[in-house]
Coordinates of C-alpha atoms in Angstrom, one line a residue:
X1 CA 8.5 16.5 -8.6
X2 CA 9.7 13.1 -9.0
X3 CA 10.7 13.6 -12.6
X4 CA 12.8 16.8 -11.1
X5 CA 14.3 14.6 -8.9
X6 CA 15.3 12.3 -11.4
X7 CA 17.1 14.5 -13.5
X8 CA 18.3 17.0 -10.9
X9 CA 22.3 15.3 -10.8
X10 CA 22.2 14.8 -14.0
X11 CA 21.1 18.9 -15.3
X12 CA 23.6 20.0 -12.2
X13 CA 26.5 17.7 -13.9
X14 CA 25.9 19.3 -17.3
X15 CA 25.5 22.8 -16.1
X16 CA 28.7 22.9 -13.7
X17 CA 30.6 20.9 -17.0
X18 CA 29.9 23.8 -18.5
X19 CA 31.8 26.3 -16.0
X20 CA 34.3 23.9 -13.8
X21 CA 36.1 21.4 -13.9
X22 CA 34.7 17.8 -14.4
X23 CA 35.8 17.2 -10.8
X24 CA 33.9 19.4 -8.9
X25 CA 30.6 18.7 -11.2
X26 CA 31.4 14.5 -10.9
X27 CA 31.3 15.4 -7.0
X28 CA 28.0 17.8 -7.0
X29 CA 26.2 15.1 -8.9
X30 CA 26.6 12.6 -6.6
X31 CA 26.0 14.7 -3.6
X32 CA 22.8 15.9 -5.1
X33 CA 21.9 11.7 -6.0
X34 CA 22.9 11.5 -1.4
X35 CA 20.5 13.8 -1.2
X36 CA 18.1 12.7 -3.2
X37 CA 18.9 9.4 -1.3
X38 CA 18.4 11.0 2.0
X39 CA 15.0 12.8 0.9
X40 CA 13.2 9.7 0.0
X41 CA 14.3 7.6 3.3
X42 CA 13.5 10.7 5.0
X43 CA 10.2 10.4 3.1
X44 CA 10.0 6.6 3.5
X45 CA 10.4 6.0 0.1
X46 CA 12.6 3.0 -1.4
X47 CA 16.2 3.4 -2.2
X48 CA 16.7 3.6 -6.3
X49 CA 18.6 1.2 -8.5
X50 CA 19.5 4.5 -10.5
X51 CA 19.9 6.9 -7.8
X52 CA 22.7 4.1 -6.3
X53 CA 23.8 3.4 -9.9
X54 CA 24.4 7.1 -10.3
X55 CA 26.1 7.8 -7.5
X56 CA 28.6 5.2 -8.2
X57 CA 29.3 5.8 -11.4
X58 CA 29.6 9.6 -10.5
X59 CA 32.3 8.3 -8.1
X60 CA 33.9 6.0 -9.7
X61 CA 34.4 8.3 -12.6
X62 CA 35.5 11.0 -10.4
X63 CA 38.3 8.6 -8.5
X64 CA 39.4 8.2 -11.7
X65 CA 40.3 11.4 -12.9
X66 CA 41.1 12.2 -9.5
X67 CA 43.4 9.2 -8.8
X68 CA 44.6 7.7 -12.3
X69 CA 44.4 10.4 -15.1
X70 CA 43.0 14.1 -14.7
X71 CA 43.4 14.8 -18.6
X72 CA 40.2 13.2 -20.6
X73 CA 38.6 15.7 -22.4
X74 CA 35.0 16.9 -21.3
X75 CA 33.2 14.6 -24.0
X76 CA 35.4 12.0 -22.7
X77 CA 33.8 12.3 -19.1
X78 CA 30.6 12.6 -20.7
X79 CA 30.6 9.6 -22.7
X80 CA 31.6 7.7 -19.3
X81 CA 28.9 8.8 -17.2
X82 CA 26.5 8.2 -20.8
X83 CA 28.0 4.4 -20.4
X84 CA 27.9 3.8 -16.8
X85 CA 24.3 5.3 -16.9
X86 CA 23.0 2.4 -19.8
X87 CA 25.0 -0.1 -18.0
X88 CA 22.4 0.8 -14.7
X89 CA 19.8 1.1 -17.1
X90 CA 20.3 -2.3 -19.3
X91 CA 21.4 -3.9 -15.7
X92 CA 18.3 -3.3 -13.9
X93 CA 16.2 -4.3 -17.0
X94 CA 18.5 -7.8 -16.8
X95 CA 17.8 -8.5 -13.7
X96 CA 13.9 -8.1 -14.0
X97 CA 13.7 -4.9 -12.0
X98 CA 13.4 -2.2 -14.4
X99 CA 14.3 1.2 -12.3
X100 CA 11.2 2.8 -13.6
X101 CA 8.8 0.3 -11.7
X102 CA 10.6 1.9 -8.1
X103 CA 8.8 5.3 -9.1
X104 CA 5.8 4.2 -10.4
X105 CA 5.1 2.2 -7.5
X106 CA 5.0 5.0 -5.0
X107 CA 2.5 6.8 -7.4
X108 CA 0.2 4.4 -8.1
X109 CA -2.7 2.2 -5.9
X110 CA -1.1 -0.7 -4.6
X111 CA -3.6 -3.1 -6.6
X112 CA -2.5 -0.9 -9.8
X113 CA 1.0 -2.1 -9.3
X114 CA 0.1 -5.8 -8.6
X115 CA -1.7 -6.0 -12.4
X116 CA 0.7 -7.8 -15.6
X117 CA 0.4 -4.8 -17.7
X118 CA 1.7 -2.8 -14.7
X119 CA 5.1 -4.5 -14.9
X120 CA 4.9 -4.6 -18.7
X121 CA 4.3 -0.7 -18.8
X122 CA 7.6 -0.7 -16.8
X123 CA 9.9 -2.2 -19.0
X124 CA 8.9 -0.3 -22.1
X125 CA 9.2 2.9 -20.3
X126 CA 12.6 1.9 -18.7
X127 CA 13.3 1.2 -22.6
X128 CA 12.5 4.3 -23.4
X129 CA 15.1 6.4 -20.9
X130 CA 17.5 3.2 -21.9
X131 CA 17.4 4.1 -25.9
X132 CA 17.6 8.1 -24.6
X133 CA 20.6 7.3 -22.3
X134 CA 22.1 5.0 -25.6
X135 CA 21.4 8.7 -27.7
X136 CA 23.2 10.9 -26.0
X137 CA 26.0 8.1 -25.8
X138 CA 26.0 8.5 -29.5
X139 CA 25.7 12.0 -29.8
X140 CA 28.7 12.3 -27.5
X141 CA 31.0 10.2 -29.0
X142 CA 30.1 11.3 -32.8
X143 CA 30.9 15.2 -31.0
X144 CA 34.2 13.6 -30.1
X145 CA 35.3 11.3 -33.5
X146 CA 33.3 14.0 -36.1
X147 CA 35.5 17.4 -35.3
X148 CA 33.4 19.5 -37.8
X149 CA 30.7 19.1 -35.1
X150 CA 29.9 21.6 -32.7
X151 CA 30.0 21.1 -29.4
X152 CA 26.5 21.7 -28.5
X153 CA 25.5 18.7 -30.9
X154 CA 25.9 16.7 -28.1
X155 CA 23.9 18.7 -25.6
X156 CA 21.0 19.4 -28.2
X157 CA 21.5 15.2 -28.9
X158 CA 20.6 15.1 -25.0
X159 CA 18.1 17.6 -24.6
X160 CA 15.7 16.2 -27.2
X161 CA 16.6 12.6 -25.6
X162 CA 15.9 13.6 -22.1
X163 CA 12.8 15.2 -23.3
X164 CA 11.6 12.5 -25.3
X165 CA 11.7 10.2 -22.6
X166 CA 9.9 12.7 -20.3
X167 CA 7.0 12.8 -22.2
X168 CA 7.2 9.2 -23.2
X169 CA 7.1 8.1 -19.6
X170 CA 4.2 10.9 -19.3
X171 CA 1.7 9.8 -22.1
X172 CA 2.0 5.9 -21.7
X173 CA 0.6 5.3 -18.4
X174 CA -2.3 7.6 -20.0
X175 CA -2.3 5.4 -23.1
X176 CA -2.4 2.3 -21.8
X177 CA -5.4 3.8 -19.3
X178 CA -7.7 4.7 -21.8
X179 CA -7.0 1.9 -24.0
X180 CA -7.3 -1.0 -21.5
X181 CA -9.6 0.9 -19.2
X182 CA -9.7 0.5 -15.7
X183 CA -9.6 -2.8 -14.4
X184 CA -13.1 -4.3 -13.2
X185 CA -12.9 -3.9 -9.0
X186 CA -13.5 -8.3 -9.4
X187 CA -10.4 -8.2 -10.8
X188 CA -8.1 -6.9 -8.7
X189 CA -6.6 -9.0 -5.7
X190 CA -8.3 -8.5 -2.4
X191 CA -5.0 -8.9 -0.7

């Protein structure tokens, strides 16, 4: 569910792109990342460094076609949400709070989360979704300088991105379980 969560603004974005205006889908993505907000205070759950990211740069894109220019092209919008998405991404890896490590947290033991490879796990997966984010950045912006492209290059570009970071952020945890093992109960913190 998590995962779903994750990705929900982002899927409703590139469906509604598809059949309305960048507008309307700028605004349902970042209603659906308030909601998502909403659910997990509801649910006691921390606040996201990339749900907050998104809904800001879901706005702030949005103001801008709303308030400065309404005329950049659909790639165009999507090669500013691709941007403002790595800039959350690379940010929160910068500041030594990779986004990932938010959900991992609420799904693992809390002695699980307190252990060095823990953290380390985190970064390389928050890697991961950042070279996936900087793919479909590229994908778009080749779809809009390479005119012999179709259009759906940059949505099949995406796809296998997203996808590939789904199941990266999947099988590593697993990996790094059976190759390290479970930690002996000694050496976990008793705090």
């Amino acid at each position: 569910m998590t995962i779903f969560l994750v990705l929900a603004p982002y899927g409703a974005f590139a469906t509604l792109m598809l059949v309305t205006s960048a507008t309307v889908s700028l605004l349902c993505a970042a209603l659906i990342c308030l909601g998502v907000i909403a659910f997990d205070v509801a649910r006691r759950r921390s606040i996201k460094i990339l749900t907050v990211g998104s809904v800001i740069v879901f706005t702030a894109v949005g103001s801008y076609l709303t308030f400065v220019d309404a005329t950049p092209s659909t790639i165009a919008v999507k090669i500013a949400i691709d941007a403002g998405i790595l800039v959350v991404s690379l940010g929160s890896i910068l500041v030594g709070h990779p986004f990932t490590r938010q959900y991992a947290v609420e799904e693992v033991d809390a002695a699980i989360a307190k252990l060095p490879g823990f953290t380390q796990a985190n970064y390389l997966i928050t890697w991961a979704w950042t070279g996936a984010v900087l793919l479909m950045l590229i994908g778009n912006i080749a779809v809009l300088y390479v005119p012999a492209l179709p259009l759906w290059t940059g949505l099949l570009v995406a796809f296998a991105a997203r996808n590939a970071a789904v199941c990266f952020t999947r099988w590593y945890p697993q990996y790094r379980k059976a190759k390290y093992g479970a930690p002996p109960a000694r050496a976990l913190p008793s705090h």
